[in-house]
Short mmCIF file of C-alpha atoms and ligand atoms in Angstrom, two decimals:
data_model
loop_
_atom_site.label_atom_id
_atom_site.label_comp_id
_atom_site.label_asym_id
_atom_site.label_seq_id
_atom_site.Cartn_x
_atom_site.Cartn_y
_atom_site.Cartn_z
CA MET L 1 -12.88 6.45 -197.98
CA LYS L 2 -11.25 4.81 -195.02
CA ILE L 3 -10.15 5.97 -191.61
CA ILE L 4 -6.81 4.64 -190.48
CA CYS L 5 -5.96 5.05 -186.81
CA ILE L 6 -2.61 4.64 -185.09
CA GLY L 7 -2.24 3.03 -181.68
CA ARG L 8 0.55 3.88 -179.20
CA ASN L 9 2.17 6.73 -181.06
CA TYR L 10 3.07 8.77 -177.97
CA VAL L 11 5.43 7.44 -175.31
CA ASP L 12 3.46 8.86 -172.37
CA HIS L 13 0.17 7.28 -173.53
CA ALA L 14 1.71 3.84 -174.19
CA LYS L 15 3.04 3.97 -170.62
CA GLU L 16 -0.28 4.96 -169.04
CA LEU L 17 -1.92 1.85 -170.55
CA ASN L 18 1.11 -0.30 -169.63
CA ASN L 19 1.81 -1.09 -173.26
CA PRO L 20 5.31 -1.68 -174.62
CA LEU L 21 6.60 0.86 -177.16
CA PRO L 22 6.00 -0.40 -180.69
CA LYS L 23 8.88 -1.04 -183.10
CA GLU L 24 6.53 -0.58 -186.03
CA PRO L 25 3.34 1.51 -186.18
CA ILE L 26 0.22 -0.29 -184.95
CA PHE L 27 -2.78 0.57 -187.01
CA PHE L 28 -6.46 -0.27 -187.19
CA LEU L 29 -9.47 0.98 -189.15
CA LYS L 30 -12.74 2.68 -188.38
CA PRO L 31 -15.61 2.60 -190.89
CA ASP L 32 -16.91 5.86 -192.40
CA SER L 33 -20.13 5.36 -190.39
CA SER L 34 -18.11 6.22 -187.26
CA LEU L 35 -17.63 9.85 -188.34
CA LEU L 36 -19.47 12.47 -186.31
CA ARG L 37 -19.35 15.88 -187.94
CA ARG L 38 -20.53 19.47 -187.43
CA ASN L 39 -20.24 19.38 -183.63
CA ARG L 40 -23.18 17.02 -183.32
CA PRO L 41 -23.72 15.50 -179.87
CA PHE L 42 -22.61 11.97 -179.02
CA PHE L 43 -25.27 9.72 -177.54
CA TYR L 44 -23.80 7.28 -175.03
CA PRO L 45 -24.59 3.79 -176.36
CA ASP L 46 -26.00 0.93 -174.28
CA PHE L 47 -23.33 -1.62 -175.19
CA SER L 48 -20.56 -0.01 -173.15
CA THR L 49 -20.12 1.51 -169.70
CA ASP L 50 -16.54 2.67 -170.20
CA ILE L 51 -16.12 4.88 -173.26
CA HIS L 52 -12.90 6.92 -173.28
CA TYR L 53 -11.89 10.01 -175.24
CA GLU L 54 -8.59 10.04 -177.14
CA VAL L 55 -7.82 13.34 -178.88
CA GLU L 56 -5.72 13.04 -182.04
CA LEU L 57 -4.39 15.10 -184.94
CA VAL L 58 -6.00 13.94 -188.18
CA TYR L 59 -4.40 14.25 -191.63
CA LYS L 60 -6.39 14.13 -194.85
CA ILE L 61 -4.90 12.32 -197.85
CA CYS L 62 -5.04 14.36 -201.07
CA LYS L 63 -3.93 11.89 -203.75
CA VAL L 64 -3.76 8.19 -204.47
CA GLY L 65 -0.58 6.43 -203.47
CA LYS L 66 0.95 3.01 -202.92
CA ASN L 67 4.43 2.19 -201.57
CA ILE L 68 5.01 5.88 -200.91
CA ASN L 69 8.61 6.85 -200.24
CA LYS L 70 8.95 8.71 -196.92
CA LYS L 71 10.74 11.52 -198.79
CA PHE L 72 7.60 12.25 -200.79
CA ALA L 73 5.02 11.43 -198.11
CA HIS L 74 4.41 15.13 -197.35
CA THR L 75 2.97 15.61 -200.84
CA TYR L 76 0.16 13.15 -200.03
CA TYR L 77 -1.64 15.32 -197.46
CA ASN L 78 -2.63 18.96 -197.52
CA GLN L 79 -5.04 19.34 -194.60
CA VAL L 80 -4.92 18.79 -190.86
CA GLY L 81 -7.78 18.63 -188.39
CA ILE L 82 -8.47 17.20 -184.98
CA GLY L 83 -10.64 14.28 -183.97
CA ILE L 84 -11.58 12.10 -181.07
CA ASP L 85 -11.01 8.36 -181.22
CA PHE L 86 -13.80 7.21 -178.88
CA THR L 87 -12.91 3.80 -177.51
CA ALA L 88 -15.17 1.39 -175.64
CA ARG L 89 -12.42 0.42 -173.21
CA ASP L 90 -14.47 -2.43 -171.70
CA LEU L 91 -15.04 -4.04 -175.11
CA GLN L 92 -11.42 -3.40 -176.07
CA ARG L 93 -10.21 -5.07 -172.87
CA LYS L 94 -12.25 -8.19 -173.67
CA SER L 95 -10.91 -8.28 -177.23
CA LYS L 96 -7.33 -7.85 -176.06
CA GLU L 97 -7.68 -10.70 -173.55
CA LYS L 98 -8.86 -13.03 -176.29
CA GLY L 99 -6.52 -11.67 -178.96
CA LEU L 100 -9.53 -10.61 -181.05
CA PRO L 101 -9.84 -7.54 -183.32
CA TRP L 102 -10.86 -4.14 -181.91
CA ALA L 103 -13.50 -3.44 -184.57
CA ILE L 104 -16.50 -2.96 -182.27
CA ALA L 105 -14.48 -1.26 -179.51
CA LYS L 106 -13.25 1.41 -181.94
CA GLY L 107 -15.58 1.38 -184.93
CA PHE L 108 -19.06 1.85 -183.53
CA ASP L 109 -21.33 4.60 -184.88
CA ASN L 110 -20.14 8.13 -184.07
CA ALA L 111 -16.88 6.88 -182.52
CA ALA L 112 -14.94 9.45 -184.56
CA PRO L 113 -15.99 13.07 -183.98
CA ILE L 114 -14.04 15.17 -186.48
CA SER L 115 -13.38 18.89 -186.90
CA PRO L 116 -13.25 20.89 -190.13
CA PHE L 117 -9.79 20.87 -191.70
CA MET L 118 -7.11 23.56 -191.95
CA ASN L 119 -4.82 23.78 -194.96
CA ILE L 120 -1.20 23.01 -194.14
CA SER L 121 -0.29 26.47 -195.46
CA GLU L 122 -2.00 27.88 -192.33
CA PHE L 123 0.62 26.30 -190.06
CA THR L 124 3.93 27.98 -189.34
CA ASP L 125 5.63 24.72 -188.31
CA LEU L 126 4.02 21.40 -189.25
CA LYS L 127 6.48 19.50 -187.08
CA ASN L 128 5.29 21.41 -184.01
CA ILE L 129 1.51 21.41 -183.98
CA HIS L 130 0.21 21.80 -180.43
CA PHE L 131 -3.23 20.46 -179.64
CA ARG L 132 -5.34 19.79 -176.58
CA LEU L 133 -8.67 18.50 -175.33
CA GLU L 134 -10.78 20.14 -172.67
CA ASN L 135 -13.58 18.42 -170.81
CA ASN L 136 -16.04 20.78 -169.11
CA GLY L 137 -13.49 23.58 -169.51
CA GLU L 138 -10.58 21.71 -167.94
CA VAL L 139 -7.55 20.59 -169.96
CA VAL L 140 -7.44 16.78 -169.90
CA GLN L 141 -5.01 16.01 -172.74
CA GLN L 142 -2.33 17.96 -174.53
CA GLY L 143 0.17 16.98 -177.15
CA CYS L 144 2.46 18.14 -179.91
CA SER L 145 3.11 16.53 -183.28
CA SER L 146 6.83 16.60 -182.46
CA ASP L 147 6.19 13.99 -179.72
CA MET L 148 4.87 11.32 -182.07
CA ILE L 149 6.94 8.14 -182.07
CA PHE L 150 6.24 7.78 -185.82
CA SER L 151 5.85 11.02 -187.78
CA ILE L 152 3.00 11.41 -190.26
CA ASP L 153 5.52 10.92 -193.07
CA SER L 154 6.76 7.61 -191.60
CA LEU L 155 3.16 6.50 -191.03
CA ILE L 156 2.20 7.18 -194.65
CA ALA L 157 5.27 5.34 -195.92
CA TYR L 158 4.52 2.35 -193.69
CA MET L 159 0.74 2.11 -194.22
CA SER L 160 1.02 2.46 -197.99
CA ILE L 161 3.09 -0.73 -198.13
CA PHE L 162 -0.10 -2.61 -197.23
CA MET L 163 -2.98 -0.39 -198.31
CA THR L 164 -3.39 2.00 -201.20
CA LEU L 165 -4.10 5.45 -199.80
CA LYS L 166 -6.87 7.31 -201.56
CA THR L 167 -8.00 10.92 -201.77
CA GLY L 168 -10.13 11.76 -198.74
CA ASP L 169 -8.76 9.00 -196.51
CA LEU L 170 -8.20 10.17 -192.93
CA ILE L 171 -5.32 9.27 -190.67
CA PHE L 172 -5.82 9.55 -186.92
CA THR L 173 -2.26 9.77 -185.62
CA GLY L 174 -2.57 8.51 -182.05
CA THR L 175 -3.27 10.08 -178.70
CA PRO L 176 -1.06 11.61 -176.01
CA ALA L 177 -1.47 10.76 -172.30
CA GLY L 178 -4.53 11.69 -170.28
CA VAL L 179 -7.22 9.52 -171.85
CA GLY L 180 -10.24 9.09 -169.63
CA PRO L 181 -13.89 8.11 -169.46
CA ILE L 182 -16.74 10.30 -170.67
CA GLN L 183 -19.97 10.81 -168.74
CA ILE L 184 -23.37 11.96 -169.90
CA ASN L 185 -23.50 15.82 -169.87
CA ASP L 186 -19.75 16.17 -170.44
CA SER L 187 -18.74 18.82 -172.91
CA LEU L 188 -15.58 18.09 -174.92
CA GLU L 189 -13.71 20.80 -176.84
CA ALA L 190 -10.64 20.17 -178.99
CA PHE L 191 -8.13 22.84 -179.98
CA ILE L 192 -5.28 23.12 -182.46
CA GLU L 193 -2.93 25.76 -181.07
CA ASP L 194 -5.45 28.25 -179.66
CA ARG L 195 -8.12 27.69 -182.23
CA GLN L 196 -11.22 25.84 -181.08
CA MET L 197 -11.84 23.25 -183.78
CA LEU L 198 -14.33 20.76 -182.37
CA LYS L 199 -17.05 20.55 -179.74
CA CYS L 200 -18.87 17.44 -178.66
CA LYS L 201 -21.57 17.27 -176.03
CA ILE L 202 -22.22 13.85 -174.47
CA LYS L 203 -25.92 12.99 -174.16
ZN1 ZN F 1 -6.50 6.39 -180.60
#
């Protein structure tokens, strides 16, 4: 399986990092070794001193598809969860300066804590999924699927031009504003609506 992540999919987050708004989705990959499941703790690695949280809605692909028409894109996912796209901002900054790929800044081990998934039938309005991240009990990020620049259906249509989507692939759909650094002993909790979905203690 692969993990496809979207950059700059919320206007307020693109602005906070002084990035221009994209005309087409920007995407990158994380390897499956970056997944961190079952609320396991995250151990701060030695190679970075500036790891940031980015909370994101995550959609799970349920059938194989290529060149998917946007009209039918909604039939290619049936579950939604929430994840954190940990980013080594210092390594990413260096890569950006040199125009190099973000692989190590985004794809290191455990850089993708992920919650269990909810079936889409559990949502009353898929276009309006509210989510948030708390750090040590304080809300640090909140967003709504309606604020995405590119909807999940547009993302699937666009990505499947280049890459065949397969059952079990995960799509991280980008983060709203409020990203920030983590510190050892922080306690992150991610919610979809008022349901606590994910916890991650930093060690
Ligand atoms: Zn992200």
